[in-house]
XYZ file of C-alpha atoms in Angstrom:
680
model
C 0.148 0.346 0.182
C 1.350 3.552 -1.016
C 2.207 5.861 2.202
C -0.391 8.232 1.073
C -3.163 6.366 0.535
C -5.409 6.566 3.424
C -6.163 3.071 5.244
C -8.858 1.774 6.963
C -9.278 -1.717 9.301
C -12.275 -3.672 9.587
C -12.149 -3.601 13.336
C -11.170 0.026 15.192
C -9.912 -0.648 19.051
C -12.111 0.304 21.646
C -10.033 3.001 23.274
C -9.921 4.724 19.780
C -13.800 4.428 18.772
C -14.891 7.554 20.662
C -12.255 9.699 19.100
C -12.881 8.185 15.773
C -16.713 9.095 16.128
C -16.200 12.619 17.069
C -13.815 13.181 13.829
C -16.657 11.541 11.695
C -19.166 13.626 13.381
C -16.562 17.055 12.650
C -15.734 15.709 9.465
C -19.646 15.046 7.994
C -21.242 17.695 9.787
C -19.162 20.871 8.346
C -21.301 23.122 5.972
C -17.590 24.956 4.792
C -16.002 22.004 2.963
C -17.226 19.401 1.314
C -16.533 15.481 1.536
C -17.843 12.814 -0.432
C -16.862 8.892 0.039
C -16.738 6.748 -3.396
C -16.876 3.317 -4.039
C -14.250 1.695 -6.965
C -16.698 2.001 -9.463
C -16.303 5.938 -9.055
C -20.282 5.838 -7.346
C -21.084 7.929 -4.815
C -21.635 6.216 -1.491
C -21.349 9.362 0.972
C -21.981 13.225 0.529
C -21.818 15.583 3.186
C -23.815 18.973 4.003
C -20.440 21.099 3.122
C -20.700 18.938 -0.424
C -24.830 20.152 -0.089
C -24.380 23.510 -0.090
C -21.117 23.900 -2.128
C -23.099 22.210 -5.400
C -26.460 22.693 -4.119
C -27.227 19.060 -4.926
C -28.884 17.062 -2.148
C -27.707 13.918 -0.807
C -30.639 12.280 -2.071
C -29.758 13.453 -5.787
C -26.338 12.341 -5.537
C -25.910 9.194 -3.832
C -25.475 6.112 -6.225
C -24.811 7.964 -9.066
C -21.304 8.231 -10.700
C -19.406 11.326 -9.924
C -17.734 13.417 -12.567
C -14.853 15.568 -12.092
C -14.280 17.072 -15.418
C -16.493 17.695 -18.781
C -16.139 14.014 -19.501
C -16.532 10.803 -17.906
C -13.200 10.123 -19.552
C -11.509 12.844 -17.390
C -13.279 11.463 -13.686
C -11.819 7.639 -14.967
C -8.012 9.403 -15.541
C -8.368 11.259 -12.350
C -9.342 8.055 -10.353
C -6.500 6.035 -12.074
C -4.179 8.683 -11.205
C -5.420 8.716 -7.460
C -4.539 4.766 -7.291
C -0.995 5.620 -8.949
C -0.252 7.996 -6.539
C -2.280 7.819 -3.719
C -3.436 11.053 -3.538
C -4.156 13.331 -6.968
C -5.266 17.470 -6.901
C -7.067 18.875 -9.962
C -8.411 22.164 -10.390
C -11.543 23.179 -12.635
C -14.974 24.857 -13.152
C -17.652 22.773 -11.246
C -21.507 23.134 -12.495
C -24.007 23.784 -9.551
C -27.494 22.927 -9.503
C -28.734 26.317 -10.621
C -26.721 26.220 -13.785
C -23.840 28.686 -12.561
C -19.938 27.512 -11.706
C -17.321 27.794 -9.074
C -13.901 26.852 -9.126
C -13.094 23.789 -7.450
C -9.974 22.314 -6.106
C -10.446 18.812 -4.810
C -8.094 16.548 -3.142
C -9.050 12.750 -4.284
C -7.193 9.856 -2.156
C -7.444 6.400 -2.585
C -8.970 4.337 0.518
C -7.456 0.659 0.709
C -8.351 -2.154 3.086
C -4.995 -3.464 3.122
C -4.119 -4.204 -0.800
C -7.630 -3.837 -1.309
C -9.453 -0.767 -2.891
C -12.559 0.102 -1.063
C -13.160 3.280 -2.714
C -11.788 6.845 -3.084
C -12.275 10.258 -0.524
C -12.086 12.975 -2.022
C -12.254 16.895 -0.457
C -13.591 19.534 -2.568
C -12.799 23.088 -2.017
C -14.303 26.890 -3.640
C -11.081 28.316 -5.143
C -13.362 31.076 -6.930
C -11.573 34.424 -6.309
C -13.731 36.857 -4.142
C -14.395 40.228 -4.327
C -14.969 42.425 -7.546
C -11.810 41.077 -8.988
C -12.810 37.956 -7.966
C -16.274 38.313 -9.974
C -13.984 39.505 -13.299
C -11.622 36.452 -13.097
C -14.785 34.203 -12.937
C -16.895 35.830 -15.604
C -13.733 35.965 -17.819
C -12.278 32.300 -16.935
C -15.887 31.092 -17.035
C -16.593 32.025 -20.752
C -12.612 30.278 -22.084
C -13.593 27.487 -20.358
C -17.280 27.540 -22.159
C -15.596 28.638 -25.326
C -12.661 25.799 -24.786
C -15.317 23.141 -24.279
C -18.033 23.749 -26.735
C -15.833 24.593 -29.697
C -15.535 22.262 -32.659
C -12.071 23.047 -33.500
C -9.174 21.358 -31.560
C -6.883 24.147 -29.755
C -3.417 23.930 -28.660
C -1.577 26.889 -26.662
C 2.154 26.451 -26.916
C 4.447 28.588 -25.109
C 7.458 30.616 -26.665
C 9.863 27.212 -25.949
C 7.229 25.155 -28.449
C 5.936 23.299 -25.521
C 2.292 22.376 -24.747
C 0.802 24.354 -22.231
C -3.348 23.672 -22.828
C -4.986 21.742 -24.395
C -9.162 21.606 -25.414
C -11.017 18.084 -25.126
C -11.644 18.661 -28.894
C -8.334 17.807 -29.960
C -8.296 14.643 -28.054
C -11.033 13.540 -29.391
C -9.935 14.705 -32.715
C -7.050 12.608 -32.689
C -8.704 9.730 -30.544
C -5.693 10.634 -27.381
C -5.898 9.170 -24.344
C -4.682 10.684 -21.036
C -4.866 14.308 -21.967
C -3.382 16.147 -19.101
C 0.394 13.945 -19.939
C 0.486 16.212 -23.283
C 1.239 19.402 -21.396
C 4.690 20.112 -21.676
C 5.202 17.743 -25.174
C 7.393 19.990 -27.841
C 5.423 20.370 -30.754
C 7.661 18.467 -32.858
C 6.186 15.234 -30.544
C 2.421 16.411 -30.616
C 2.470 17.041 -34.423
C 3.986 13.130 -35.055
C 0.846 12.064 -32.421
C -1.645 13.689 -34.903
C -0.498 13.569 -38.709
C 2.088 10.302 -38.324
C 1.358 6.952 -38.042
C 1.388 5.695 -34.087
C 4.349 3.828 -34.424
C 6.347 7.283 -35.851
C 8.732 9.060 -33.512
C 9.502 12.949 -33.198
C 11.360 12.830 -35.849
C 8.661 12.394 -38.081
C 7.280 15.266 -36.347
C 9.860 17.158 -37.430
C 9.814 16.168 -40.729
C 5.835 17.076 -41.235
C 5.987 20.492 -39.004
C 9.308 21.431 -41.251
C 7.197 21.538 -44.561
C 4.347 23.373 -42.694
C 6.082 25.424 -40.720
C 6.842 28.484 -43.617
C 2.948 28.661 -44.569
C 1.729 28.884 -40.548
C 4.044 31.630 -40.082
C 2.428 33.482 -42.498
C -0.921 33.172 -40.988
C -1.817 30.813 -43.570
C -4.310 27.524 -43.550
C -2.910 24.576 -44.324
C -4.453 21.156 -44.851
C -2.489 18.399 -43.558
C -3.515 14.687 -44.462
C -4.132 11.876 -41.554
C -2.880 8.630 -41.661
C -6.377 7.226 -41.425
C -7.728 9.498 -44.519
C -8.820 12.534 -42.995
C -7.938 16.245 -44.119
C -7.488 18.838 -41.035
C -6.931 22.391 -41.523
C -4.450 23.898 -39.065
C -4.234 27.497 -38.258
C -1.710 29.575 -36.055
C -2.131 32.644 -34.505
C 0.599 34.247 -32.346
C -0.256 35.083 -28.686
C 1.900 38.225 -26.861
C 5.112 37.252 -25.036
C 6.216 34.639 -28.092
C 3.390 31.524 -27.108
C 0.744 31.093 -29.841
C -2.522 29.114 -30.467
C -2.840 26.232 -33.064
C -5.902 25.046 -34.066
C -6.821 22.046 -35.733
C -10.323 21.804 -37.799
C -11.565 18.331 -39.408
C -12.580 19.491 -43.057
C -12.730 16.097 -44.318
C -16.222 16.325 -45.470
C -15.598 19.896 -46.564
C -12.855 18.461 -49.095
C -14.335 15.902 -50.496
C -17.307 18.285 -51.249
C -15.021 20.895 -52.952
C -12.986 17.759 -55.286
C -16.601 16.430 -56.439
C -17.225 19.699 -57.481
C -14.019 20.006 -59.372
C -14.495 17.039 -60.745
C -17.866 17.894 -62.127
C -17.149 20.575 -63.408
C -14.323 19.102 -65.304
C -15.429 15.630 -66.399
C -18.535 13.971 -68.427
C -20.988 12.927 -65.843
C -22.328 9.965 -68.303
C -18.695 8.635 -69.126
C -16.418 10.001 -66.637
C -14.057 11.109 -69.433
C -12.869 14.843 -69.062
C -15.174 17.457 -70.597
C -14.678 20.241 -72.904
C -13.512 22.625 -70.527
C -10.814 20.093 -69.029
C -9.910 19.558 -72.554
C -9.223 23.268 -72.874
C -7.738 23.588 -69.693
C -5.067 20.687 -70.427
C -4.542 22.704 -73.906
C -3.509 25.864 -72.398
C -1.757 24.128 -69.651
C 0.833 22.920 -72.282
C 0.992 25.728 -74.581
C 4.636 27.222 -73.854
C 3.686 30.958 -74.369
C 0.864 31.007 -76.326
C 1.886 28.098 -78.839
C 1.705 23.959 -77.994
C 4.746 22.462 -78.299
C 5.513 20.784 -81.451
C 4.587 17.309 -82.281
C 1.245 17.660 -79.977
C -1.978 15.919 -81.726
C -5.670 16.376 -81.358
C -8.373 14.022 -82.234
C -11.928 14.539 -82.964
C -13.939 11.700 -83.283
C -17.510 11.586 -84.006
C -19.731 8.283 -84.045
C -21.692 6.940 -86.934
C -24.890 5.373 -86.554
C -25.268 6.373 -83.366
C -28.670 8.434 -83.840
C -29.773 5.473 -85.539
C -29.541 3.281 -82.082
C -30.589 6.210 -79.862
C -33.584 6.828 -82.058
C -34.411 3.206 -81.862
C -33.476 2.009 -78.343
C -34.177 5.395 -76.693
C -31.814 7.412 -74.577
C -30.930 4.566 -72.107
C -29.522 2.425 -74.657
C -27.323 5.368 -76.289
C -25.862 5.577 -73.162
C -25.237 2.492 -72.312
C -23.452 3.047 -75.585
C -21.520 5.908 -74.853
C -20.019 4.328 -71.711
C -18.606 1.321 -73.448
C -17.312 3.861 -76.360
C -15.804 5.564 -73.202
C -14.284 2.413 -71.576
C -12.553 1.474 -75.342
C -11.194 4.914 -75.465
C -9.575 4.689 -71.962
C -8.216 1.241 -72.522
C -6.893 2.572 -75.958
C -5.448 5.658 -74.659
C -1.677 5.725 -74.047
C -0.633 7.184 -70.482
C 0.414 10.548 -71.319
C -3.246 11.384 -73.178
C -6.309 12.684 -72.690
C -9.924 11.395 -73.685
C -13.054 13.674 -73.460
C -16.204 13.935 -74.224
C -18.019 16.818 -76.045
C -20.995 15.896 -75.526
C -23.112 14.110 -77.728
C -21.718 11.104 -79.436
C -18.501 13.512 -80.257
C -15.244 12.890 -78.470
C -11.460 14.039 -78.427
C -8.211 12.881 -77.843
C -5.212 14.745 -76.737
C -1.979 13.545 -77.101
C 0.831 16.274 -75.789
C 4.233 16.694 -77.215
C 5.929 13.209 -78.106
C 2.991 11.374 -77.818
C 1.682 13.129 -80.316
C 3.521 10.518 -82.571
C 1.192 7.721 -81.592
C -1.984 9.342 -83.641
C -2.190 7.929 -86.580
C -1.725 4.074 -84.821
C -4.088 5.172 -82.659
C -7.141 6.460 -85.176
C -6.517 3.230 -87.057
C -6.982 0.819 -83.771
C -10.049 2.938 -82.382
C -11.261 2.583 -86.074
C -11.331 -1.505 -85.396
C -12.229 -0.953 -82.076
C -15.255 0.836 -81.813
C -16.356 -1.053 -84.692
C -16.784 -4.055 -82.739
C -20.595 -5.109 -81.477
C -21.705 -3.228 -78.401
C -23.763 -5.328 -76.011
C -27.002 -3.814 -74.901
C -29.410 -5.261 -72.190
C -32.278 -7.329 -73.456
C -31.340 -6.187 -77.200
C -29.086 -7.735 -79.728
C -25.420 -6.639 -80.163
C -25.526 -2.931 -82.219
C -22.849 -1.760 -84.355
C -21.717 2.280 -84.587
C -18.433 3.083 -86.737
C -16.089 6.106 -85.839
C -14.746 9.060 -88.244
C -11.645 10.472 -87.020
C -9.729 14.008 -87.505
C -6.268 14.364 -86.950
C -4.718 17.913 -86.154
C -0.895 17.963 -85.550
C 0.553 21.627 -83.760
C 3.735 22.973 -85.837
C 5.374 26.038 -85.130
C 3.290 29.095 -83.849
C -0.082 26.390 -83.506
C -2.400 27.980 -80.407
C -4.727 26.020 -78.791
C -7.757 28.059 -80.826
C -6.237 26.306 -83.989
C -5.363 23.168 -83.375
C -9.238 22.412 -82.348
C -10.551 24.254 -85.438
C -8.095 22.123 -87.420
C -9.369 19.245 -85.842
C -12.955 19.957 -86.614
C -12.002 20.421 -90.378
C -9.911 17.336 -90.079
C -13.526 15.443 -88.540
C -15.744 16.880 -91.527
C -13.636 15.562 -94.076
C -13.527 12.300 -92.627
C -17.333 12.226 -92.497
C -17.493 13.343 -96.303
C -14.814 10.273 -96.905
C -17.484 7.929 -95.140
C -17.792 6.178 -92.672
C -15.184 4.644 -90.636
C -12.557 6.540 -91.594
C -10.048 9.089 -90.513
C -8.447 12.229 -91.896
C -5.357 14.608 -91.440
C -5.815 18.231 -91.223
C -4.069 20.143 -94.864
C -4.247 23.646 -95.415
C -6.422 22.502 -98.007
C -9.438 21.459 -95.996
C -9.649 24.527 -94.011
C -10.157 26.019 -97.419
C -13.135 23.689 -98.388
C -14.769 23.811 -94.721
C -14.801 27.882 -94.761
C -16.110 27.550 -98.493
C -19.037 24.920 -97.117
C -19.860 27.222 -94.187
C -20.341 29.871 -96.429
C -22.268 28.649 -98.950
C -24.488 26.638 -96.118
C -25.445 30.247 -94.779
C -26.115 31.296 -98.157
C -28.837 28.210 -98.940
C -30.231 29.536 -95.757
C -31.468 32.955 -97.230
C -31.774 31.534 -100.649
C -35.577 31.217 -100.156
C -36.342 34.352 -98.894
C -34.098 35.873 -101.771
C -35.651 33.954 -104.312
C -32.964 31.820 -105.508
C -34.773 28.898 -105.310
C -36.851 26.604 -108.596
C -38.219 23.293 -108.891
C -37.067 21.375 -112.208
C -39.854 18.732 -113.597
C -38.032 15.622 -114.909
C -40.911 13.067 -116.755
C -41.192 9.361 -116.194
C -43.086 7.599 -118.616
C -45.146 4.343 -118.661
C -43.345 1.889 -120.622
C -45.927 -0.001 -121.858
C -47.510 2.940 -124.073
C -44.806 5.760 -124.075
C -46.412 8.368 -122.427
C -45.695 10.568 -119.436
C -47.287 8.882 -115.834
C -45.551 11.209 -113.541
C -42.682 13.687 -113.055
C -40.111 14.176 -110.559
C -39.491 17.400 -109.055
C -35.534 18.677 -108.539
C -34.476 21.458 -106.260
C -32.452 23.839 -108.333
C -29.989 26.445 -106.516
C -28.878 29.924 -108.684
C -26.303 31.488 -106.643
C -26.545 35.142 -107.261
C -22.257 35.075 -107.389
C -21.743 31.618 -108.221
C -24.199 30.859 -110.647
C -26.012 27.432 -110.628
C -24.793 25.305 -107.753
C -24.977 21.409 -108.126
C -27.352 19.488 -106.231
C -24.861 16.944 -105.403
C -23.008 20.427 -103.561
C -25.648 21.504 -101.464
C -28.048 18.805 -100.955
C -25.061 17.208 -98.636
C -25.095 20.485 -96.625
C -28.722 20.328 -95.754
C -28.907 16.977 -95.071
C -26.354 17.308 -92.008
C -28.618 20.236 -90.653
C -31.972 20.562 -89.901
C -31.931 22.567 -93.045
C -33.201 20.108 -95.266
C -36.668 20.149 -93.488
C -37.377 23.655 -94.312
C -36.170 22.683 -98.073
C -37.996 19.605 -98.252
C -41.515 21.236 -97.155
C -40.581 24.207 -99.789
C -39.836 22.042 -102.730
C -43.375 19.671 -101.131
C -45.559 23.072 -101.132
C -43.882 24.206 -104.516
C -44.468 20.998 -106.529
C -48.049 20.069 -105.249
C -49.090 23.442 -106.382
C -47.635 23.117 -109.747
C -48.931 19.580 -110.241
C -52.664 20.931 -109.726
C -52.319 23.254 -112.384
C -51.042 20.732 -115.151
C -53.531 19.939 -117.704
C -52.816 15.945 -117.169
C -53.007 13.807 -114.182
C -49.344 12.884 -114.171
C -48.117 11.867 -110.616
C -45.923 14.241 -109.082
C -42.765 12.500 -107.125
C -40.664 13.945 -104.336
C -37.465 13.287 -102.646
C -38.207 13.653 -98.650
C -34.868 12.649 -96.586
C -34.987 10.373 -93.671
C -34.201 13.308 -91.708
C -37.962 14.640 -91.905
C -39.266 11.425 -90.811
C -40.025 9.455 -87.166
C -41.737 12.540 -85.571
C -45.342 12.353 -86.736
C -44.424 16.226 -88.701
C -43.753 15.393 -92.149
C -48.135 13.374 -92.850
C -49.116 16.522 -90.625
C -47.360 18.683 -93.359
C -48.502 16.860 -96.435
C -52.256 17.102 -94.917
C -52.000 20.268 -94.705
C -50.421 20.709 -98.296
C -52.474 19.049 -99.960
C -55.874 20.416 -98.351
C -54.273 24.053 -99.533
C -53.385 23.423 -102.568
C -56.315 20.704 -103.934
C -53.596 18.153 -105.162
C -55.911 14.697 -104.965
C -53.343 12.400 -102.859
C -52.823 9.367 -105.228
C -51.452 12.334 -107.138
C -48.438 12.696 -104.661
C -45.443 10.460 -104.420
C -43.147 10.403 -101.874
C -39.611 9.054 -103.026
C -37.359 7.301 -99.834
C -33.957 6.827 -99.870
C -32.552 3.406 -99.502
C -31.169 4.316 -96.542
C -34.684 3.991 -94.257
C -34.102 0.368 -94.755
C -31.735 0.414 -91.946
C -33.357 3.008 -89.729
C -35.228 0.476 -87.312
C -36.589 3.865 -86.056
C -40.318 2.664 -85.476
C -41.569 6.114 -85.471
C -40.651 6.691 -89.355
C -42.598 3.339 -89.968
C -45.463 4.596 -88.381
C -45.250 8.179 -90.398
C -44.831 6.527 -94.205
C -48.043 4.325 -92.983
C -49.906 7.165 -91.680
C -48.488 8.784 -95.493
C -50.239 5.709 -97.304
C -53.143 5.696 -95.194
C -54.007 9.171 -96.743
C -53.614 7.648 -100.809
C -50.079 9.013 -100.589
C -47.942 6.599 -102.329
C -44.301 5.842 -101.377
C -41.515 5.133 -103.587
C -37.899 3.135 -102.735
C -35.621 5.373 -104.400
C -32.076 4.385 -105.542
C -32.549 0.668 -104.751
C -29.553 -1.242 -105.118
C -26.392 1.102 -103.553
C -27.459 1.585 -100.120
C -27.950 -1.072 -97.284
C -30.297 -2.899 -98.575
C -32.471 -5.217 -96.508
C -34.942 -7.530 -98.066
C -36.769 -9.160 -94.739
C -37.629 -5.420 -93.959
C -39.019 -4.507 -97.094
C -42.137 -5.643 -96.704
C -42.320 -3.377 -92.947
C -42.830 -0.460 -95.556
C -45.627 0.788 -97.016
C -43.700 1.117 -100.769
C -46.054 1.668 -104.299
C -42.455 1.534 -106.056
C -39.006 0.357 -106.484
C -36.492 2.774 -108.335
C -33.798 0.896 -109.722
C -30.510 3.108 -109.199
C -28.953 4.311 -112.790
C -26.064 2.795 -112.405
C -27.159 -0.640 -112.621
C -29.230 0.763 -115.992
C -26.028 2.108 -117.314
C -24.255 -0.779 -117.213
C -26.680 -3.452 -118.122
C -26.135 -3.577 -121.996
C -22.542 -4.312 -121.734
C -22.223 -5.752 -118.512
C -24.303 -9.638 -117.812
C -24.039 -8.944 -113.874
C -25.885 -5.579 -114.101
C -28.642 -6.862 -116.639
C -29.179 -9.935 -114.312
C -29.728 -7.151 -111.233
C -32.356 -5.643 -113.503
C -33.744 -8.605 -114.159
C -34.103 -9.568 -110.374
C -35.026 -6.183 -109.363
C -37.935 -6.370 -111.934
C -38.753 -9.779 -110.973
C -38.513 -8.947 -107.214
C -41.409 -6.094 -108.033
C -44.150 -8.331 -109.773
C -43.608 -11.013 -107.204
C -43.779 -8.552 -104.455
C -46.734 -6.253 -106.642
C -44.381 -3.322 -106.520
C -44.157 -1.655 -109.544
C -40.472 -0.930 -110.756
C -39.132 2.437 -112.317
C -35.704 2.432 -114.211
C -33.393 5.817 -113.738
C -30.748 6.700 -116.004
C -31.872 5.548 -119.442
C -30.211 7.256 -121.837
C -29.742 5.094 -124.960
C -32.884 3.019 -126.923
C -30.222 -0.027 -126.099
C -30.509 0.720 -122.271
C -34.909 1.253 -122.714
C -34.513 -1.703 -124.892
C -33.006 -4.049 -121.579
C -35.082 -2.646 -119.084
C -38.045 -3.245 -121.192
C -37.289 -6.793 -121.763
C -36.623 -7.277 -118.183
C -39.942 -5.805 -117.464
C -39.945 -2.524 -115.849
C -43.265 -0.948 -115.731
C -41.517 2.795 -116.102
C -38.131 4.405 -117.008
C -36.856 7.564 -116.605
C -33.387 9.505 -117.871
C -32.030 11.770 -120.365
C -33.215 9.706 -123.407
C -37.475 11.081 -122.901
C -35.854 14.667 -121.524
C -34.348 16.428 -118.993
C -35.214 18.244 -116.025
C -36.533 21.555 -116.972
C -37.978 24.365 -114.469
C -41.844 25.122 -115.436
C -42.332 27.278 -112.646
C -40.063 30.208 -110.945
C -39.115 30.635 -106.960
C -42.052 32.193 -105.083
C-alpha cells in the first residue's frame, strides 16, 4: 500500500472509537468543507452537508450516481487512475452548481484501501473561486474561456514561447483519439505533430519533418490542410500570442474537401462517361502551351460516331447512354498514359496526345476504327454496331490551342465526308474547303427568301405505252455570285443540318401547287429525307399542303432513299403508314446502292422501287448488271410493287429494262429536268 493512501481497518480498537466517532461527526457536519466518498467504480456513497451547500445538490440526488471531475467520464476515470497510482491526486477546474452557475473547485482525491484491497475513494472539494470584484471579473472571464474551449468545434493547443504544450481543449483529444490528455502538457510541438499526423509507430523525427513542411505557411498565418494516416483532412491555423506564445487550431475539413473535390470533378468531367469534358480539354491545352504555342508534334483527334442516332432513336436514350459508356471505356483502354480522352457531348469525343505522344496519333486512330466497330452489348437487345469518323490535327510551330481545335474539326468534317469508318489528317486545303462549305451553307439558309430556288421536273414514262405517267420534282439553286450550284454540292449540306426540313417542305408545297395546275393527271414525285420522318410532322404537313393546293393524294408520290431500310426507328414506319393511309404513294429510291435489307422491305408501304441508274447504265455491256436489273424487276412483280428504271439514256438501255419487265423509265432519253415554275 502506498504511503499517501488512506488506510482503514475492519475493526478499530475500543479505546479510540470515541475519538474516531467525534472526528467523523466533525467532518460530516461541516458546512464549509465538501467531503464525499466513492466506491471503486466511482459512484457516490457519502455526501456531506458542505458538499450540498457548495454544489446545491442534496445527497438524495447524488448518492448512487457516478461522480464526474471534468467535462467527460474519461476525465473522471483518468483522475481516479492517477489517485490509484500516486495515492493522492489534486485537480482544479470549473464545476457546475444545481442552479446552472459554476464555481472554481480545487479537489483532492485519495484512494482508500483495506490492506491491498481498494475500497473506494475519498475526496475533499474546496471553492477556489477568487473573491471580490476582481475575483468576479476573473470568474466571468474564466467561465467564458472555459465554455468556449469546451464547446468549440475545433481542436485547440496553446504553446509557450519554447514550443511546448501548455493547454489543450477536449476537442483535440476527441479529434485525434488521444487518451490521458493531461500527459501532453509540456510535450514539444514536434512530438505533438507526430502524434496527430504521423503513424502511431512514428517517432518525433517524423513530426520534425512534417512540421518543417508546414512551418513557412503557418508563420504567414495561412491555413494549411494536413492529411492524417486514416485519410482525413485537417485544416491547421497558427496565431501568435504576446510574449512569444502561440495558439494552433485544428479543424476536420474532410467532408468539405471531399465536396470541393467532387464539385471540381463534376466541373471538369462528363457525368455520363467519367471522361474529361470540353472545359478540361481546353484547360489541358492551355496548360501545355508554352506562351501561346503548343509543343510541336502535339496531336488532337476529334471523333464522331456513325450510326449512333439510329441506336438512340430506335432503343431510346438509356440504351444510347449505355453504348456511349462502352465507347468511353474502349477509349480509356486505347489511350496512352500521357493522353487525355474527353467527351464533348452527344456522340462527339476528343483525344489529346501532348508533345512527343503525338507521334502515336495515326496508329491510335487506325486502332480505334477497328476497336470501336466491334459490336456493343446492350441489355435485352441484339448486339449493335456503330463506326467512327476521326479527324487529326498536329501542332506545328506557333500552333495555338484555338487553332488546333479548329483544325481537328476541319479534319473530322473531311473524314465524315469520306464515308464511315475513316480518318483524315488536317491539311490547309481542308480548311479552305470547310470555310467554303460553311459560307455556302449560310447562303443556302437565305436562298428561299432571296428567291434563288426553283423546281425542275423530269418526266417518268410508262414503258408499256410511252406516255408521261409522272414527273419528279428536283430542287435547283441559282446563286447570285456562284451561278447554278449542283444539287450534289448543296443537298449534303442541308442533310447535315435541320435545313433539309425547311427545304423539303418548300419543294413539297411548290410541287403540289404546280401539279395541281397541270392539264394531265401525272403523278408528282417529291424526294423526302429520312431526317424529315419519325416525329409525325411530315404527315401533318402533307395533309395541310394537299388541302391548301387541292391536289388529289393519289397524285403525290414521296420518294425515300434506300437508307430508310437500315433505320429501325418505329416512328419512321409509323409516318410512312400514315401517309400511305392518306392515299399518298411511297417509292423506294436508289435501290441497290445502299444497305439493302430485303427482310424489312415489306415492313414499309412501298408502291414502287426505283433501280439506281448505275445498274441501268451498264446493263447493256455487263451481264452481272443486267442480271440485277432482271432480279429487281422480278422482285417487284412478286411483291406486287411497280418498278422504275432510272438513268435511261440510250435506246439499247430502254430495250433492256423493257425486256426485263420494268413498268416505268426515267432518264435523258425521255427528257431532262426543266424548271417550269419560278421560285416564290
